Coordinates of C-alpha atoms (C1' of nucleotides) in Angstrom, one line a residue:
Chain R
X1 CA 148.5 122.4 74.3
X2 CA 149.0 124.6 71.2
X3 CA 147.7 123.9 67.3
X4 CA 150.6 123.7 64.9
X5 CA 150.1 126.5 63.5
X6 CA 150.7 128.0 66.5
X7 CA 153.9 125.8 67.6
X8 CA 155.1 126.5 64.0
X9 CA 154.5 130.7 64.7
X10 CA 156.6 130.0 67.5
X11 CA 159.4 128.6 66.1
X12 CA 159.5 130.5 62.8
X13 CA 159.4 133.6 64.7
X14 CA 162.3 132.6 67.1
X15 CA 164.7 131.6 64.6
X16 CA 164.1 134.6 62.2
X17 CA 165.4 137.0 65.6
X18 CA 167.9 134.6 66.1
X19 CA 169.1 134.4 62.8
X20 CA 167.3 137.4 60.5
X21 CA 168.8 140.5 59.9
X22 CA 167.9 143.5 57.6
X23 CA 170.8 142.6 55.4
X24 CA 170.9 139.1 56.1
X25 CA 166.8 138.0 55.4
X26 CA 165.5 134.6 55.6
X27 CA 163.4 132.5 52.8
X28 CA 160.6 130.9 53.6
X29 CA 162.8 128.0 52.5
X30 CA 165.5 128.6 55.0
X31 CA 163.4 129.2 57.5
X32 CA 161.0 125.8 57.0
X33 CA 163.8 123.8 56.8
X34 CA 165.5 125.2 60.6
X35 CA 162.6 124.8 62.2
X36 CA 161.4 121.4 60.2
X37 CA 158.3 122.3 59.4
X38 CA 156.0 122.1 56.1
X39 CA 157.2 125.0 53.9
X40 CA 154.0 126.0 52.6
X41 CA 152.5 126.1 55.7
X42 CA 155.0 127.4 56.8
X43 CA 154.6 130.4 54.2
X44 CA 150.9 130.6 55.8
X45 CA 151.8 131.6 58.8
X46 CA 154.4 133.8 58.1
X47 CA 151.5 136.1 55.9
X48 CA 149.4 136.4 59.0
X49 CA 152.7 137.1 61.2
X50 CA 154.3 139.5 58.8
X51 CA 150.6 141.1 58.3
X52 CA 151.0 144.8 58.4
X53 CA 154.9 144.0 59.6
X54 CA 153.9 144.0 63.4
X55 CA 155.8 141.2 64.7
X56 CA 157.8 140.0 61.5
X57 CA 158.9 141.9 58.7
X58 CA 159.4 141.2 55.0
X59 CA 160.5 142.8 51.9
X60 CA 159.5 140.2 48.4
X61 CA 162.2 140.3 45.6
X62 CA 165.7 139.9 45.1
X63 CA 167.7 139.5 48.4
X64 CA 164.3 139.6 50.1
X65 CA 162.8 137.6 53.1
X66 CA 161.9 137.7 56.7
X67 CA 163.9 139.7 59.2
X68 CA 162.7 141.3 62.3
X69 CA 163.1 144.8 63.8
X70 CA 165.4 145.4 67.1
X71 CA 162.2 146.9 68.8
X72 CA 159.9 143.4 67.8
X73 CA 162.4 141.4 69.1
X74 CA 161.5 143.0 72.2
X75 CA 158.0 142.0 72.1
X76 CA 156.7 139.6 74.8
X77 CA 156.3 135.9 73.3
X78 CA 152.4 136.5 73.7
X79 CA 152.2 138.6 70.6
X80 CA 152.5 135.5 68.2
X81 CA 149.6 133.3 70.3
X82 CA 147.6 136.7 69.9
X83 CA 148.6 137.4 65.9
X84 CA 148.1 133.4 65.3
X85 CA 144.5 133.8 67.5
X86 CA 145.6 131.3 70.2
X87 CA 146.0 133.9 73.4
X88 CA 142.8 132.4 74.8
X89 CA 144.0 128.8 75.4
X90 CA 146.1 130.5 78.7
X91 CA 143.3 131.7 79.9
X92 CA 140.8 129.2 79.1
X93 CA 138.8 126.9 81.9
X94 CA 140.7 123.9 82.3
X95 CA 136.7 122.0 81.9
X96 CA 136.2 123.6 78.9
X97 CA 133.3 125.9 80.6
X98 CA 133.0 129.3 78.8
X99 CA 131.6 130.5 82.3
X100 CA 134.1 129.7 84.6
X101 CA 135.2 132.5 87.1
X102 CA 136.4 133.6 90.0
X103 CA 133.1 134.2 91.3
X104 CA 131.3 130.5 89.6
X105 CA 134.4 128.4 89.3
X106 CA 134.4 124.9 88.1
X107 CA 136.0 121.9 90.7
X108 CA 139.3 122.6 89.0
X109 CA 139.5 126.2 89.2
X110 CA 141.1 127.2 92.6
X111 CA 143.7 124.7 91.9
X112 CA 144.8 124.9 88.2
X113 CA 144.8 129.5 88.5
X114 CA 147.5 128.9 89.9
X115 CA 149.5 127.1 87.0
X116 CA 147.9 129.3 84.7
X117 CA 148.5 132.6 86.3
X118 CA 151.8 131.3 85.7
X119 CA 151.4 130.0 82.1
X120 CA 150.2 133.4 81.5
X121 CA 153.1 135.2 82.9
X122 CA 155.9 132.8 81.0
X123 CA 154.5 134.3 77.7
X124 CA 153.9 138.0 79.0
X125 CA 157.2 138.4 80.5
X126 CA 159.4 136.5 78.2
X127 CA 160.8 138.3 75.2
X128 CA 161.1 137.2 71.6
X129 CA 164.5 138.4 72.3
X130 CA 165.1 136.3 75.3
X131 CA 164.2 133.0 73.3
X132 CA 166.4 133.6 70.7
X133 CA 169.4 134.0 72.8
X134 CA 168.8 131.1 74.6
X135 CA 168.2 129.1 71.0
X136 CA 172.2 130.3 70.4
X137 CA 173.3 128.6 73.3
X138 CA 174.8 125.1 71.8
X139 CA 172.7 122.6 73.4
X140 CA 169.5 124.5 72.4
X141 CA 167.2 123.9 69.6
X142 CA 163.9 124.3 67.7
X143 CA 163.6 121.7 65.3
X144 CA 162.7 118.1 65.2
X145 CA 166.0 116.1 63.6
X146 CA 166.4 112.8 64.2
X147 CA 169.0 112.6 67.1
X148 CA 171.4 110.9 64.3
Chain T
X1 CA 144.3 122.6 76.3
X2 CA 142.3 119.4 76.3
X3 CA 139.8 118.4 73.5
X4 CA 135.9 118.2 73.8
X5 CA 136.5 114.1 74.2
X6 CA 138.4 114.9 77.6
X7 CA 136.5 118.0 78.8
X8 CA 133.4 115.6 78.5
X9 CA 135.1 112.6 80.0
X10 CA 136.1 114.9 83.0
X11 CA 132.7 116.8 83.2
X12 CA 130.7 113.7 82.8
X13 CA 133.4 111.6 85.8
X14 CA 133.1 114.2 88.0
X15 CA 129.3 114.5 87.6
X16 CA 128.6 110.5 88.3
X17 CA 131.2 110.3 91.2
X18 CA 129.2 112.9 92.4
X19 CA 125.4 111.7 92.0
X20 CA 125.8 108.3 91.0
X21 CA 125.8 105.2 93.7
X22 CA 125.1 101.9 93.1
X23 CA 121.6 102.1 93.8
X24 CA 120.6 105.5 92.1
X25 CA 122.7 105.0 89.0
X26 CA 122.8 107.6 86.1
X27 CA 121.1 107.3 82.7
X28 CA 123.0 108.7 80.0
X29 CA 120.2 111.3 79.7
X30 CA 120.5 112.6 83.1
X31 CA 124.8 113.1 82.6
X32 CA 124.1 114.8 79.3
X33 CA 121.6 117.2 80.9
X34 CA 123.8 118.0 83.9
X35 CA 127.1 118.5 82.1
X36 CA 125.7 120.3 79.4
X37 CA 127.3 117.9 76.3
X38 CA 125.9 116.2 73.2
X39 CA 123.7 112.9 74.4
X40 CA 125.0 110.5 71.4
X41 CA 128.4 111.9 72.0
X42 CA 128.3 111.5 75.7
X43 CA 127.6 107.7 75.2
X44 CA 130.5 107.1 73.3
X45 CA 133.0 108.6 75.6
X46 CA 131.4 106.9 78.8
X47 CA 131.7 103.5 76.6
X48 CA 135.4 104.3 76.6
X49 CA 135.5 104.9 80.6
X50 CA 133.4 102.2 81.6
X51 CA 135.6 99.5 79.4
X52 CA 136.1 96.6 82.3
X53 CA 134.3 98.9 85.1
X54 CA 137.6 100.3 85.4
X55 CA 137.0 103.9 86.0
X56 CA 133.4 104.3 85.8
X57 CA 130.5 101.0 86.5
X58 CA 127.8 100.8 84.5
X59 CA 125.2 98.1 84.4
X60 CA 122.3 97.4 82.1
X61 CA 118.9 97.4 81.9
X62 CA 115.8 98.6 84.2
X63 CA 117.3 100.8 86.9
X64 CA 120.7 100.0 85.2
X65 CA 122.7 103.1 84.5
X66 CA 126.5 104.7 85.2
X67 CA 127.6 105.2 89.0
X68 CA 131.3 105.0 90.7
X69 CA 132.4 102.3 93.5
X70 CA 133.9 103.9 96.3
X71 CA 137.5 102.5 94.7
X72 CA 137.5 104.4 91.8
X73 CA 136.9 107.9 93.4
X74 CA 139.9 107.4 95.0
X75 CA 141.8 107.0 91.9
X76 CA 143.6 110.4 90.5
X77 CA 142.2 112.7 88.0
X78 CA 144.9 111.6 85.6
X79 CA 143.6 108.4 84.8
X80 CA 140.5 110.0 83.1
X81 CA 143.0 111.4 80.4
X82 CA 145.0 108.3 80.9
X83 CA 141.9 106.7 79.5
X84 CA 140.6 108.9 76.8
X85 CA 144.6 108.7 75.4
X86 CA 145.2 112.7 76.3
X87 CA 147.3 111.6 79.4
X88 CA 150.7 113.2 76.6
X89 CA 149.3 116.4 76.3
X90 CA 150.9 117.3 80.0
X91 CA 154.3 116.2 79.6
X92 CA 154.2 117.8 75.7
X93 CA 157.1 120.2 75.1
X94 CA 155.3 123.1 74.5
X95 CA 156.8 124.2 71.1
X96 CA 155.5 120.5 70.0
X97 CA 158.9 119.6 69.5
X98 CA 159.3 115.5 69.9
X99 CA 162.9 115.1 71.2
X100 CA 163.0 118.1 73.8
X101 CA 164.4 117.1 77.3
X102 CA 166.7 118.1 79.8
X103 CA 169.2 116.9 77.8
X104 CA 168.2 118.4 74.4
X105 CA 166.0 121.2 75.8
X106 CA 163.9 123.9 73.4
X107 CA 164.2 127.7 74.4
X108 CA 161.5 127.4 76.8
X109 CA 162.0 123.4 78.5
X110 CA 163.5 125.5 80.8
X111 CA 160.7 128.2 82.4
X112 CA 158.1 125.7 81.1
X113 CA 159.3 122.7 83.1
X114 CA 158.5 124.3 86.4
X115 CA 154.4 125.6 85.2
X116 CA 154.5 121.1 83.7
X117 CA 156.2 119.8 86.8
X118 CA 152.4 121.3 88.4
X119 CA 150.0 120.3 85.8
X120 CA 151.3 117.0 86.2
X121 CA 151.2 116.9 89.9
X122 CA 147.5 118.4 90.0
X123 CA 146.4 115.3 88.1
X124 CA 148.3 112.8 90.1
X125 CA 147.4 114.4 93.6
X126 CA 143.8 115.5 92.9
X127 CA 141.4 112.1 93.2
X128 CA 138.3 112.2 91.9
X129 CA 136.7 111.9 95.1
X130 CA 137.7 115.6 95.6
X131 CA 136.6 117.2 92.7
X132 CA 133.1 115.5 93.4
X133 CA 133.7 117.2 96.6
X134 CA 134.4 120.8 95.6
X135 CA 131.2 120.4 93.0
X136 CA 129.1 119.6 95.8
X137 CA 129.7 123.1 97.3
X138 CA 127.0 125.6 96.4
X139 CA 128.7 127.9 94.2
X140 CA 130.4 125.5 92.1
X141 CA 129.4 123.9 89.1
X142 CA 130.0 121.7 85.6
X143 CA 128.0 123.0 83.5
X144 CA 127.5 125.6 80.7
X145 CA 124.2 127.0 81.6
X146 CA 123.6 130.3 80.5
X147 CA 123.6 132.9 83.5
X148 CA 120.3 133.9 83.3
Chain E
dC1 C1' 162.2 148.6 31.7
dC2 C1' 162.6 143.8 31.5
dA3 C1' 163.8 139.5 33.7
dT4 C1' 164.3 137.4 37.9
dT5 C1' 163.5 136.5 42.6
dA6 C1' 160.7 136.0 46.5
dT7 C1' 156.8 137.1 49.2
dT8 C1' 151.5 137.6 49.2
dG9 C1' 146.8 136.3 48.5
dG10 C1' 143.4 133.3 47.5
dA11 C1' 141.5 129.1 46.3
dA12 C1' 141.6 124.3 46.6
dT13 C1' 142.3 120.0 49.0
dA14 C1' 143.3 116.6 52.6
dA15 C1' 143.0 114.9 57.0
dA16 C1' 141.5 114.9 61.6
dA17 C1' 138.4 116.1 65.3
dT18 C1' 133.8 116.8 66.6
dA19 C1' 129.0 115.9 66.6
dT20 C1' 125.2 113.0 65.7
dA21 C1' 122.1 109.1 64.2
dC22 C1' 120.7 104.6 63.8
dT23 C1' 120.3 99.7 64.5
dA24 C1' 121.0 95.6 66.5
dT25 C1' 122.6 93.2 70.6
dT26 C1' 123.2 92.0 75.1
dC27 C1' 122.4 92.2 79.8
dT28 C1' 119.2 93.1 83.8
dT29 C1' 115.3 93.5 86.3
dT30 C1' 110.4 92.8 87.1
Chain L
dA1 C1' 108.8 86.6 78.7
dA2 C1' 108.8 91.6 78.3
dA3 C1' 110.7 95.8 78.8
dG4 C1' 114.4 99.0 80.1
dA5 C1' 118.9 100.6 79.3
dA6 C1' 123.7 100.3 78.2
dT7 C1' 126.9 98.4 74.4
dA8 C1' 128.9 97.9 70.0
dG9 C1' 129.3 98.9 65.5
dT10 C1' 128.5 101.5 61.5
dA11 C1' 127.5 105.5 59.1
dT12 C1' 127.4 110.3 58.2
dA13 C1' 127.6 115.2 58.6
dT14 C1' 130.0 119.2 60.0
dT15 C1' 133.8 121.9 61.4
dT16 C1' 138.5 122.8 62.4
dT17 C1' 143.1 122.0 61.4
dA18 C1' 146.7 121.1 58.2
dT19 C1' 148.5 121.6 53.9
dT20 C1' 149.3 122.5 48.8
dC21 C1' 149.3 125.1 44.7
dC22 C1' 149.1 128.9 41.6
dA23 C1' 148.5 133.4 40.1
dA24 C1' 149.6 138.1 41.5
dT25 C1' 152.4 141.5 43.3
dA26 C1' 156.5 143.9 44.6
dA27 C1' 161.6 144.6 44.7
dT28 C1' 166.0 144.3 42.8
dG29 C1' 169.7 144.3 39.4
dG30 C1' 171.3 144.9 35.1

DNA sequence: CCATTATTGGAATAAAATATACTATTCTTT
DNA sequence: AAAGAATAGTATATTTTATTCCAATAATGG
C-alpha cells in the first residue's frame, strides 16, 4: 500500500512519542535500530519530518536528538502520509483513473468508497498518541526481528 | 495502492470481458485505445494474463485477437492480481512490517484488520462478470479521457 | 572559545518499476 | 502460400524509489 519511506515515517514517528522525551532524545541510531530500518534513510526521513519542527522535533549537538511535543503527539496519524507526500494514496481511484468521481465512477467505485471512506477515517481519527500507547502494550511492536 | 502493471491488467480485463467474444475478439490496439495505457506495455501484461488461456483467451492471426469465455468472467477479480503477483499487497500489514499477525500485531493490525478483512472480500466476491456489468452502464467508464 | 557530538543539507549512487521499441517466431485464417 | 496478429525474447530509456556518504551547521560542555 505505502512506499517505505512512508512505512519508515510511520514507525520512526511512533516510537519517538513512545519513547522520546525533551530530556530523554532519540539518535538517529536509536531510533533506526527500534524500528529496523536503514539508518541513513532513516536520517532522510526524519529531515523532511522534523522540517520546520511540525510533527517531530530536534535539537543537533550534545545530548541532542528527536523528541516530540505533548501537543504533536496529538496529531492525527495523517499528518506523516501528508509531510512524507503520501495522503493521496487513501483517496486515490482503486483503477488508477485520475478522473474517478462520484459523479463518473469507475466499475469499482461504489464498492471500494466504502473501504476507503474508512481507510481515510483510520488515519484522521487516530492519534500519534493513540499508536504509541498501544506500541507499550507488551505484545505490540514495530520492528521486523526475526521471531528468535 | 496497486502498480500501473495491475491497474492495466484490471482496466484492460474488465475492458475485454466486456467487448470481447469469441467472434469479435480484441486487437491489442483497440484495448490500448479504450483503456487509455501504453500499447507496447499493454501487450506485455496481456501476455502475462493470457498464459494457458487461463484468465483471458487469445488466439492468433487474421481476426485473431483477446476475448473472455463465459468461464472466466465468472472467476473473482482477485485472480487478476493473483496473476500479475500483486495478490500480497491486500493482506500486507500496513506499516510493511513482515511478521505482524494476530498474534504479534503492529499498533494498527488491530483498526486495520477490519478496513483488510473488506478489501479482501471485494476481490473474492466481486467476479469479473460484474465489473463488465457496471462498465456497461452509461455513466461509467475505464478510461482516462480528458473531460472535455 | 574550542572540541565534541549529533542533526541537517546536498550530492551521489544503486536498484527497481515503468515505459517503450524491435525482431523474429508461431499460429490462424483466407 | 500469403498475410494478419499474437507471442516471446531482448534491449533500452526514463522515472521513481531506496539508500549512502560527506561536508556543513548548530548545540553543549568544559
Amino acid at each position: 500500500m505505502f512506499s517505505k519511506t512512508t512505512e519508515y515515517a510511520l514507525r520512526a514517528t511512533i516510537f519517538i512519542a513512545q519513547k522520546g522525551t525533551a530530556d530523554q532524545k532519540l539518535s538517529i541510531d536509536e531510533i533506526a535500530k527500534a524500528i529496523d530500518s536503514p539508518k541513513s534513510f532513516t536520517a532522510k526521513i526524519l529531515q523532511i519530518l522534523t522540517k520546520d519542527n511540525k510533527v517531530i522535533s530536534s535539537t543537533r549537538g550534545p545530548h541532542g536528538g528527536f523528541y516530540m511535543t505533548q501537543q504533536s503527539k496529538k496529531l492525527p496519524v495523517r499528518v506523516i502520509l501528508n509531510a512524507v507526500g503520501e495522503d493521496e494514496v487513501l483517496c486515490k481511484c482503486i483503477l488508477g483513473l485520475n478522473q474517478c468521481s462520484e459523479e463518473k465512477p469507475c466499475p469499482m467505485h461504489d464498492e471500494y468508497k466504502h473501504i476507503k471512506k474508512k481507510l481515510i477515517k483510520l488515519f484522521e481519527k487516530k492519534t500519534i498518541q493513540y499508536l504509541a500507547n498501544e506500541t507499550s502494550k507488551e505484545h505490540i511492536f514495530i520492528n521486523n526481528e526475526k521471531p528468535f
